[in-house]
PDB file of C-alpha atoms in Angstrom:
ATOM      1  CA  MET F 456       0.066  16.857 -15.207  1.00  0.00           C
ATOM      2  CA  LYS F 457      -1.518  20.128 -15.314  1.00  0.00           C
ATOM      3  CA  LYS F 458      -5.431  20.349 -15.137  1.00  0.00           C
ATOM      4  CA  ILE F 459      -7.593  23.178 -16.336  1.00  0.00           C
ATOM      5  CA  LEU F 460     -11.072  23.707 -15.612  1.00  0.00           C
ATOM      6  CA  ILE F 461     -12.984  24.908 -18.551  1.00  0.00           C
ATOM      7  CA  TRP F 462     -16.545  26.368 -18.255  1.00  0.00           C
ATOM      8  CA  VAL F 463     -17.656  28.315 -21.204  1.00  0.00           C
ATOM      9  CA  SER F 464     -20.030  28.402 -23.808  1.00  0.00           C
ATOM     10  CA  ASP F 465     -20.101  25.791 -26.851  1.00  0.00           C
ATOM     11  CA  GLU F 466     -19.074  28.286 -29.323  1.00  0.00           C
ATOM     12  CA  SER F 467     -15.866  29.151 -27.161  1.00  0.00           C
ATOM     13  CA  LEU F 468     -15.090  25.813 -26.167  1.00  0.00           C
ATOM     14  CA  LYS F 469     -13.169  24.471 -29.432  1.00  0.00           C
ATOM     15  CA  LYS F 470     -11.300  27.798 -29.808  1.00  0.00           C
ATOM     16  CA  VAL F 471     -10.172  27.785 -26.102  1.00  0.00           C
ATOM     17  CA  SER F 472      -9.187  23.993 -26.317  1.00  0.00           C
ATOM     18  CA  MET F 473      -7.236  24.519 -29.294  1.00  0.00           C
ATOM     19  CA  VAL F 474      -5.106  27.267 -27.522  1.00  0.00           C
ATOM     20  CA  VAL F 475      -4.764  25.308 -24.634  1.00  0.00           C
ATOM     21  CA  ASN F 476      -3.394  22.475 -26.230  1.00  0.00           C
ATOM     22  CA  GLU F 477      -1.153  24.670 -28.621  1.00  0.00           C
ATOM     23  CA  VAL F 478       0.894  26.012 -25.700  1.00  0.00           C
ATOM     24  CA  ASN F 479       0.719  22.545 -23.742  1.00  0.00           C
ATOM     25  CA  SER F 480      -0.612  19.243 -25.186  1.00  0.00           C
ATOM     26  CA  ASP F 481      -0.032  17.919 -22.142  1.00  0.00           C
ATOM     27  CA  ILE F 482      -2.500  19.728 -20.289  1.00  0.00           C
ATOM     28  CA  CYS F 483      -5.631  17.966 -19.142  1.00  0.00           C
ATOM     29  CA  ILE F 484      -8.530  19.181 -20.001  1.00  0.00           C
ATOM     30  CA  LEU F 485     -11.751  19.160 -17.767  1.00  0.00           C
ATOM     31  CA  SER F 486     -14.656  20.663 -19.569  1.00  0.00           C
ATOM     32  CA  VAL F 487     -17.979  21.554 -17.660  1.00  0.00           C
ATOM     33  CA  LYS F 488     -21.068  23.072 -18.293  1.00  0.00           C
ATOM     34  CA  THR F 489     -22.940  22.820 -14.995  1.00  0.00           C
ATOM     35  CA  GLN F 490     -22.298  23.920 -11.446  1.00  0.00           C
ATOM     36  CA  LYS F 491     -22.791  20.420 -10.379  1.00  0.00           C
ATOM     37  CA  GLU F 492     -20.311  19.145 -13.239  1.00  0.00           C
ATOM     38  CA  ALA F 493     -17.747  21.997 -11.884  1.00  0.00           C
ATOM     39  CA  ASN F 494     -18.183  21.346  -8.333  1.00  0.00           C
ATOM     40  CA  SER F 495     -17.850  17.458  -9.177  1.00  0.00           C
ATOM     41  CA  VAL F 496     -14.453  18.183 -10.964  1.00  0.00           C
ATOM     42  CA  ILE F 497     -12.922  20.232  -7.627  1.00  0.00           C
ATOM     43  CA  ILE F 498     -13.696  17.563  -5.681  1.00  0.00           C
ATOM     44  CA  ASN F 499     -12.172  15.049  -7.230  1.00  0.00           C
ATOM     45  CA  ASN F 500      -9.247  16.604  -9.280  1.00  0.00           C
ATOM     46  CA  ASP F 501      -6.680  19.061  -8.346  1.00  0.00           C
ATOM     47  CA  VAL F 502      -7.202  22.001 -10.746  1.00  0.00           C
ATOM     48  CA  ASP F 503      -4.196  24.018 -11.320  1.00  0.00           C
ATOM     49  CA  LEU F 504      -6.131  26.760 -13.596  1.00  0.00           C
ATOM     50  CA  PHE F 505      -9.508  28.002 -14.183  1.00  0.00           C
ATOM     51  CA  ILE F 506     -11.060  29.350 -17.189  1.00  0.00           C
ATOM     52  CA  ILE F 507     -14.706  30.470 -17.116  1.00  0.00           C
ATOM     53  CA  GLU F 508     -16.747  32.058 -19.008  1.00  0.00           C
ATOM     54  CA  ILE F 509     -19.522  34.229 -17.520  1.00  0.00           C
ATOM     55  CA  ASN F 510     -22.925  36.016 -18.013  1.00  0.00           C
ATOM     56  CA  SER F 511     -26.157  36.182 -16.529  1.00  0.00           C
ATOM     57  CA  ASN F 512     -27.606  33.168 -17.893  1.00  0.00           C
ATOM     58  CA  ASN F 513     -25.732  30.479 -16.111  1.00  0.00           C
ATOM     59  CA  ASP F 514     -24.094  29.779 -12.677  1.00  0.00           C
ATOM     60  CA  SER F 515     -20.511  30.132 -13.590  1.00  0.00           C
ATOM     61  CA  PHE F 516     -20.035  33.427 -11.510  1.00  0.00           C
ATOM     62  CA  GLU F 517     -21.760  31.775  -8.236  1.00  0.00           C
ATOM     63  CA  PHE F 518     -19.049  28.739  -9.130  1.00  0.00           C
ATOM     64  CA  ALA F 519     -16.152  31.300  -9.331  1.00  0.00           C
ATOM     65  CA  LYS F 520     -16.814  33.081  -6.190  1.00  0.00           C
ATOM     66  CA  ASP F 521     -17.230  29.738  -4.390  1.00  0.00           C
ATOM     67  CA  VAL F 522     -13.919  28.431  -5.642  1.00  0.00           C
ATOM     68  CA  ARG F 523     -12.195  31.412  -3.755  1.00  0.00           C
ATOM     69  CA  LYS F 524     -13.333  30.207  -0.632  1.00  0.00           C
ATOM     70  CA  GLN F 525     -11.837  26.947  -0.806  1.00  0.00           C
ATOM     71  CA  ARG F 526      -8.736  27.234   0.648  1.00  0.00           C
ATOM     72  CA  ALA F 527      -6.815  24.682  -1.778  1.00  0.00           C
ATOM     73  CA  TYR F 528      -7.982  27.013  -4.414  1.00  0.00           C
ATOM     74  CA  ARG F 529      -7.368  30.441  -2.847  1.00  0.00           C
ATOM     75  CA  PHE F 530      -4.408  31.483  -5.168  1.00  0.00           C
ATOM     76  CA  ILE F 531      -5.034  29.069  -8.292  1.00  0.00           C
ATOM     77  CA  PRO F 532      -5.116  31.356 -11.323  1.00  0.00           C
ATOM     78  CA  VAL F 533      -8.633  32.173 -12.607  1.00  0.00           C
ATOM     79  CA  VAL F 534      -9.254  33.536 -16.503  1.00  0.00           C
ATOM     80  CA  ILE F 535     -12.239  35.359 -16.674  1.00  0.00           C
ATOM     81  CA  MET F 536     -14.346  35.669 -20.051  1.00  0.00           C
ATOM     82  CA  ALA F 537     -17.347  37.803 -20.297  1.00  0.00           C
ATOM     83  CA  ASP F 538     -19.506  39.731 -22.779  1.00  0.00           C
ATOM     84  CA  ASN F 539     -20.157  42.963 -20.774  1.00  0.00           C
ATOM     85  CA  GLU F 540     -17.709  45.638 -18.566  1.00  0.00           C
ATOM     86  CA  LYS F 541     -19.636  45.315 -15.509  1.00  0.00           C
ATOM     87  CA  LEU F 542     -19.456  41.369 -15.292  1.00  0.00           C
ATOM     88  CA  ILE F 543     -15.978  41.683 -15.888  1.00  0.00           C
ATOM     89  CA  PHE F 544     -15.422  44.532 -12.914  1.00  0.00           C
ATOM     90  CA  GLN F 545     -17.200  42.322 -10.459  1.00  0.00           C
ATOM     91  CA  ALA F 546     -15.220  39.354 -11.192  1.00  0.00           C
ATOM     92  CA  TYR F 547     -11.996  41.150 -10.996  1.00  0.00           C
ATOM     93  CA  GLU F 548     -12.960  42.750  -7.364  1.00  0.00           C
ATOM     94  CA  ILE F 549     -14.524  39.567  -6.145  1.00  0.00           C
ATOM     95  CA  VAL F 550     -12.792  36.739  -7.625  1.00  0.00           C
ATOM     96  CA  ARG F 551      -9.612  38.369  -7.886  1.00  0.00           C
ATOM     97  CA  CYS F 552      -9.015  36.736 -11.439  1.00  0.00           C
ATOM     98  CA  TYR F 553      -5.269  36.454 -12.855  1.00  0.00           C
ATOM     99  CA  ALA F 554      -6.704  37.958 -16.200  1.00  0.00           C
ATOM    100  CA  PHE F 555      -9.678  38.715 -18.004  1.00  0.00           C
ATOM    101  CA  MET F 556     -11.166  38.747 -21.681  1.00  0.00           C
ATOM    102  CA  ARG F 557     -14.189  40.782 -23.042  1.00  0.00           C
ATOM    103  CA  LYS F 558     -16.228  39.460 -26.281  1.00  0.00           C
ATOM    104  CA  PRO F 559     -15.393  39.257 -28.777  1.00  0.00           C
ATOM    105  CA  TYR F 560     -12.336  37.037 -27.674  1.00  0.00           C
ATOM    106  CA  ASP F 561      -9.193  37.385 -28.956  1.00  0.00           C
ATOM    107  CA  MET F 562      -7.478  33.861 -28.986  1.00  0.00           C
ATOM    108  CA  GLU F 563      -3.817  35.226 -29.603  1.00  0.00           C
ATOM    109  CA  GLY F 564      -4.152  37.141 -26.193  1.00  0.00           C
ATOM    110  CA  LEU F 565      -5.496  34.074 -24.457  1.00  0.00           C
ATOM    111  CA  LYS F 566      -2.265  32.427 -25.868  1.00  0.00           C
ATOM    112  CA  GLU F 567      -0.565  34.822 -24.413  1.00  0.00           C
ATOM    113  CA  ILE F 568      -1.948  34.337 -20.881  1.00  0.00           C
ATOM    114  CA  LEU F 569      -1.480  31.022 -20.995  1.00  0.00           C
ATOM    115  CA  LYS F 570       2.320  30.870 -22.385  1.00  0.00           C
ATOM    116  CA  LYS F 571       2.970  32.794 -18.985  1.00  0.00           C
ATOM    117  CA  LEU F 572       1.062  30.755 -16.720  1.00  0.00           C
ATOM    118  CA  ASN F 573       2.448  27.633 -18.493  1.00  0.00           C
ATOM    119  CA  ASN F 574       5.580  28.713 -16.589  1.00  0.00           C
ATOM    120  CA  TYR F 575       3.695  29.489 -13.559  1.00  0.00           C
ATOM    121  CA  LYS F 576       4.968  27.662 -10.546  1.00  0.00           C
ATOM    122  CA  PHE F 577       1.732  25.801  -9.550  1.00  0.00           C
ATOM    123  CA  VAL F 578       1.456  25.248  -5.682  1.00  0.00           C
ATOM    124  CA  LYS F 579       1.589  21.573  -5.203  1.00  0.00           C
ATOM    125  CA  ARG F 580      -1.121  20.290  -2.776  1.00  0.00           C
ATOM    126  CA  LYS F 581      -0.090  17.596  -0.580  1.00  0.00           C
ATOM    127  CA  SER F 582      -1.154  14.159  -0.965  1.00  0.00           C
ATOM    128  CA  ASP F 583      -1.999  14.298   2.591  1.00  0.00           C
ATOM    129  CA  LYS F 584      -4.979  16.350   1.508  1.00  0.00           C
ATOM    130  CA  VAL F 585      -8.548  14.749   1.370  1.00  0.00           C
ATOM    131  CA  LYS F 586     -11.734  16.263   0.349  1.00  0.00           C
ATOM    132  CA  PHE F 587     -15.371  15.735   1.443  1.00  0.00           C
ATOM    133  CA  LYS F 588     -18.801  17.783   0.206  1.00  0.00           C
ATOM    134  CA  HIS F 589     -21.550  17.918   2.493  1.00  0.00           C
ATOM    135  CA  ASN F 590     -24.667  20.329   1.769  1.00  0.00           C
ATOM    136  CA  GLY F 591     -22.673  22.130  -0.854  1.00  0.00           C
ATOM    137  CA  VAL F 592     -19.669  22.620   1.295  1.00  0.00           C
ATOM    138  CA  ILE F 593     -16.298  21.164   0.359  1.00  0.00           C
ATOM    139  CA  TYR F 594     -14.552  20.203   3.654  1.00  0.00           C
ATOM    140  CA  PHE F 595     -10.941  19.696   3.243  1.00  0.00           C
ATOM    141  CA  PHE F 596      -8.673  17.911   5.809  1.00  0.00           C
ATOM    142  CA  ASN F 597      -5.247  16.682   6.746  1.00  0.00           C
ATOM    143  CA  LYS F 598      -5.280  13.132   6.455  1.00  0.00           C
ATOM    144  CA  SER F 599      -2.319  13.010   9.062  1.00  0.00           C
ATOM    145  CA  GLU F 600      -4.453  15.054  11.503  1.00  0.00           C
ATOM    146  CA  ILE F 601      -7.648  12.716  11.246  1.00  0.00           C
ATOM    147  CA  LYS F 602      -7.685  10.816  14.479  1.00  0.00           C
ATOM    148  CA  TYR F 603     -11.150   8.830  14.045  1.00  0.00           C
ATOM    149  CA  ILE F 604     -14.095   8.753  11.744  1.00  0.00           C
ATOM    150  CA  GLU F 605     -17.297   7.801  13.062  1.00  0.00           C
ATOM    151  CA  ASN F 606     -20.094   6.764  10.862  1.00  0.00           C
ATOM    152  CA  SER F 607     -23.508   6.274  12.812  1.00  0.00           C
ATOM    153  CA  ASN F 608     -27.387   7.382  12.422  1.00  0.00           C
ATOM    154  CA  ARG F 609     -26.182   7.942   9.052  1.00  0.00           C
ATOM    155  CA  GLN F 610     -24.380  10.775   9.818  1.00  0.00           C
ATOM    156  CA  VAL F 611     -20.505  10.969   9.712  1.00  0.00           C
ATOM    157  CA  LYS F 612     -18.269  12.774  11.843  1.00  0.00           C
ATOM    158  CA  ILE F 613     -14.567  13.351  11.302  1.00  0.00           C
ATOM    159  CA  TYR F 614     -12.297  14.014  14.656  1.00  0.00           C
ATOM    160  CA  SER F 615      -9.702  15.749  13.070  1.00  0.00           C
ATOM    161  CA  ASN F 616      -6.982  17.352  16.322  1.00  0.00           C
ATOM    162  CA  ASP F 617      -9.406  19.522  18.114  1.00  0.00           C
ATOM    163  CA  THR F 618     -12.520  19.906  15.779  1.00  0.00           C
ATOM    164  CA  VAL F 619     -14.986  17.592  14.699  1.00  0.00           C
ATOM    165  CA  THR F 620     -17.160  18.206  11.475  1.00  0.00           C
ATOM    166  CA  ASN F 621     -19.927  16.473  10.456  1.00  0.00           C
ATOM    167  CA  ILE F 622     -19.677  15.449   6.357  1.00  0.00           C
ATOM    168  CA  GLY F 623     -23.310  13.670   6.101  1.00  0.00           C
ATOM    169  CA  TYR F 624     -23.822  10.286   5.167  1.00  0.00           C
ATOM    170  CA  LYS F 625     -21.199   8.104   3.358  1.00  0.00           C
ATOM    171  CA  THR F 626     -20.198   4.308   3.639  1.00  0.00           C
ATOM    172  CA  CYS F 627     -17.115   3.317   6.024  1.00  0.00           C
ATOM    173  CA  ASP F 628     -15.959   1.747   2.363  1.00  0.00           C
ATOM    174  CA  SER F 629     -16.231   4.798   0.432  1.00  0.00           C
ATOM    175  CA  ILE F 630     -14.419   6.760   3.064  1.00  0.00           C
ATOM    176  CA  ILE F 631     -11.723   4.434   3.273  1.00  0.00           C
ATOM    177  CA  GLU F 632     -11.588   4.509  -0.569  1.00  0.00           C
ATOM    178  CA  ARG F 633     -11.416   8.334  -0.798  1.00  0.00           C
ATOM    179  CA  LEU F 634      -8.935   8.537   1.987  1.00  0.00           C
ATOM    180  CA  GLY F 635      -6.408   5.649  -0.044  1.00  0.00           C
ATOM    181  CA  CYS F 636      -4.210   5.954   2.972  1.00  0.00           C
ATOM    182  CA  LYS F 637      -3.365   2.245   4.928  1.00  0.00           C
ATOM    183  CA  ASP F 638      -3.272   3.934   8.133  1.00  0.00           C
ATOM    184  CA  PHE F 639      -6.786   4.169   8.081  1.00  0.00           C
ATOM    185  CA  VAL F 640      -8.079   0.689   9.460  1.00  0.00           C
ATOM    186  CA  ARG F 641     -11.898  -0.415   9.934  1.00  0.00           C
ATOM    187  CA  CYS F 642     -12.127  -0.700  14.005  1.00  0.00           C
ATOM    188  CA  SER F 643     -16.115  -1.549  13.996  1.00  0.00           C
ATOM    189  CA  ARG F 644     -19.055  -1.672  11.899  1.00  0.00           C
ATOM    190  CA  ASN F 645     -19.559   2.025  12.394  1.00  0.00           C
ATOM    191  CA  GLY F 646     -15.738   3.266  12.939  1.00  0.00           C
ATOM    192  CA  ILE F 647     -12.745   3.846  11.250  1.00  0.00           C
ATOM    193  CA  VAL F 648      -9.517   4.770  13.375  1.00  0.00           C
ATOM    194  CA  ASN F 649      -6.107   6.397  12.235  1.00  0.00           C
ATOM    195  CA  ALA F 650      -3.729   3.916  13.262  1.00  0.00           C
ATOM    196  CA  ALA F 651      -0.911   6.265  13.382  1.00  0.00           C
ATOM    197  CA  HIS F 652      -2.647   7.859  16.275  1.00  0.00           C
ATOM    198  CA  ILE F 653      -2.758   4.746  18.425  1.00  0.00           C
ATOM    199  CA  VAL F 654      -0.992   4.393  21.546  1.00  0.00           C
ATOM    200  CA  ASN F 655      -2.047   1.603  23.176  1.00  0.00           C
ATOM    201  CA  ILE F 656      -5.178  -1.296  23.051  1.00  0.00           C
ATOM    202  CA  SER F 657      -6.475  -2.403  26.325  1.00  0.00           C
ATOM    203  CA  ASP F 658      -6.997  -6.126  26.855  1.00  0.00           C
ATOM    204  CA  GLU F 659     -11.017  -5.607  26.488  1.00  0.00           C
ATOM    205  CA  GLY F 660     -10.351  -4.156  23.375  1.00  0.00           C
ATOM    206  CA  ILE F 661     -10.418  -0.464  23.736  1.00  0.00           C
ATOM    207  CA  ILE F 662      -8.380   1.716  21.478  1.00  0.00           C
ATOM    208  CA  GLU F 663      -6.368   4.583  23.249  1.00  0.00           C
ATOM    209  CA  ILE F 664      -5.719   7.750  20.677  1.00  0.00           C
ATOM    210  CA  LYS F 665      -2.967  10.128  21.390  1.00  0.00           C
ATOM    211  CA  GLU F 666      -4.545  13.306  22.889  1.00  0.00           C
ATOM    212  CA  PHE F 667      -8.097  12.009  22.324  1.00  0.00           C
ATOM    213  CA  ASP F 668     -10.701  10.991  24.978  1.00  0.00           C
ATOM    214  CA  LYS F 669     -13.237   9.387  23.065  1.00  0.00           C
ATOM    215  CA  LYS F 670     -14.073   5.671  23.903  1.00  0.00           C
ATOM    216  CA  ILE F 671     -13.098   3.389  20.999  1.00  0.00           C
ATOM    217  CA  GLU F 672     -13.896  -0.328  20.921  1.00  0.00           C
ATOM    218  CA  ILE F 673     -13.248  -2.826  18.472  1.00  0.00           C
ATOM    219  CA  GLY F 674     -15.995  -4.214  17.384  1.00  0.00           C
ATOM    220  CA  SER F 675     -16.163  -8.209  17.656  1.00  0.00           C
ATOM    221  CA  SER F 676     -17.054  -8.880  14.157  1.00  0.00           C
ATOM    222  CA  ILE F 677     -14.267  -7.383  12.832  1.00  0.00           C
ATOM    223  CA  LYS F 678     -11.398  -7.847  15.446  1.00  0.00           C
ATOM    224  CA  LYS F 679      -9.354 -10.349  13.614  1.00  0.00           C
ATOM    225  CA  GLN F 680      -9.399  -8.164  10.460  1.00  0.00           C
ATOM    226  CA  PHE F 681      -8.311  -5.446  12.547  1.00  0.00           C
ATOM    227  CA  ILE F 682      -5.399  -7.210  14.401  1.00  0.00           C
ATOM    228  CA  GLN F 683      -4.212  -8.381  10.674  1.00  0.00           C
ATOM    229  CA  ASP F 684      -4.331  -4.816   9.234  1.00  0.00           C
ATOM    230  CA  ILE F 685      -2.753  -3.078  12.343  1.00  0.00           C
ATOM    231  CA  ASN F 686       0.103  -5.911  12.197  1.00  0.00           C
ATOM    232  CA  GLU F 687       0.654  -5.107   8.206  1.00  0.00           C
ATOM    233  CA  LEU F 688       1.429  -1.684   9.290  1.00  0.00           C
ATOM    234  CA  ASN F 689       4.024  -2.816  11.689  1.00  0.00           C
ATOM    235  CA  ILE F 690       2.806  -0.594  14.376  1.00  0.00           C
ATOM    236  CA  LEU F 691       4.364  -1.015  17.684  1.00  0.00           C
ATOM    237  CA  PHE F 692       2.172  -1.474  20.885  1.00  0.00           C
ATOM    238  CA  ASN F 693       2.808  -1.470  24.754  1.00  0.00           C
ATOM    239  CA  LEU F 694       1.407  -4.819  25.106  1.00  0.00           C
ATOM    240  CA  ASP F 695       0.531  -8.212  22.951  1.00  0.00           C
ATOM    241  CA  ILE F 696      -2.502  -6.746  20.900  1.00  0.00           C
ATOM    242  CA  TYR F 697      -3.151 -10.326  20.133  1.00  0.00           C
ATOM    243  CA  LYS F 698      -5.076 -10.535  23.635  1.00  0.00           C
ATOM    244  CA  VAL F 699      -7.845  -8.153  22.312  1.00  0.00           C
ATOM    245  CA  ILE F 700      -9.145 -11.151  20.145  1.00  0.00           C
ATOM    246  CA  ARG F 701      -8.512 -13.856  22.597  1.00  0.00           C
TER     247      ARG F 701
END
């Protein structure tokens, strides 16, 4: 189902929503009123189209600019609505909007825009993507590239290929839930490993990750559960991993 984020005034919301439903009743409308709400929506959803009404009294223009800084939304269509030409010009130059409308808004014109976009071949985002937000910045990761996640001193570090990214404090349980992938296994109280990258486990309980130098130890309190989780994934190792818990 296609998803549209709509950030417009209360006056415009009903009219815009009616037009959207006329064009395609299967579209999911995600209505927001603040930048905080809008940021939450793009973190937790894959938005296919933005309809944003900008003016000098709210943060919608800043949000529209921020959207274009996100890799996943760099080429997603944005329809801008505004009450003066200066804002429209700025939006066109900075946000690179697909279309713009000036007040008073022509709903028939919006309908034609949406009809064209309804046939637009939306870019399919890979389910391999995961998003985390820290200090107002949204970080996107390919799950398959994440090797290890370390949660210590109330800071979470994601080790992904050649990069290390700090995403602030989050619990291990919430991280695993967000990842939504069985490949990510809790290996200690403060560590999560991507089992797809494991190449060996030593007799001493040291996990060896492909092309990764950091020493990863299996936590003593979680060894049995770790082995159980690994076996459920049917991952083959070079030795009998049950030695780890003896």
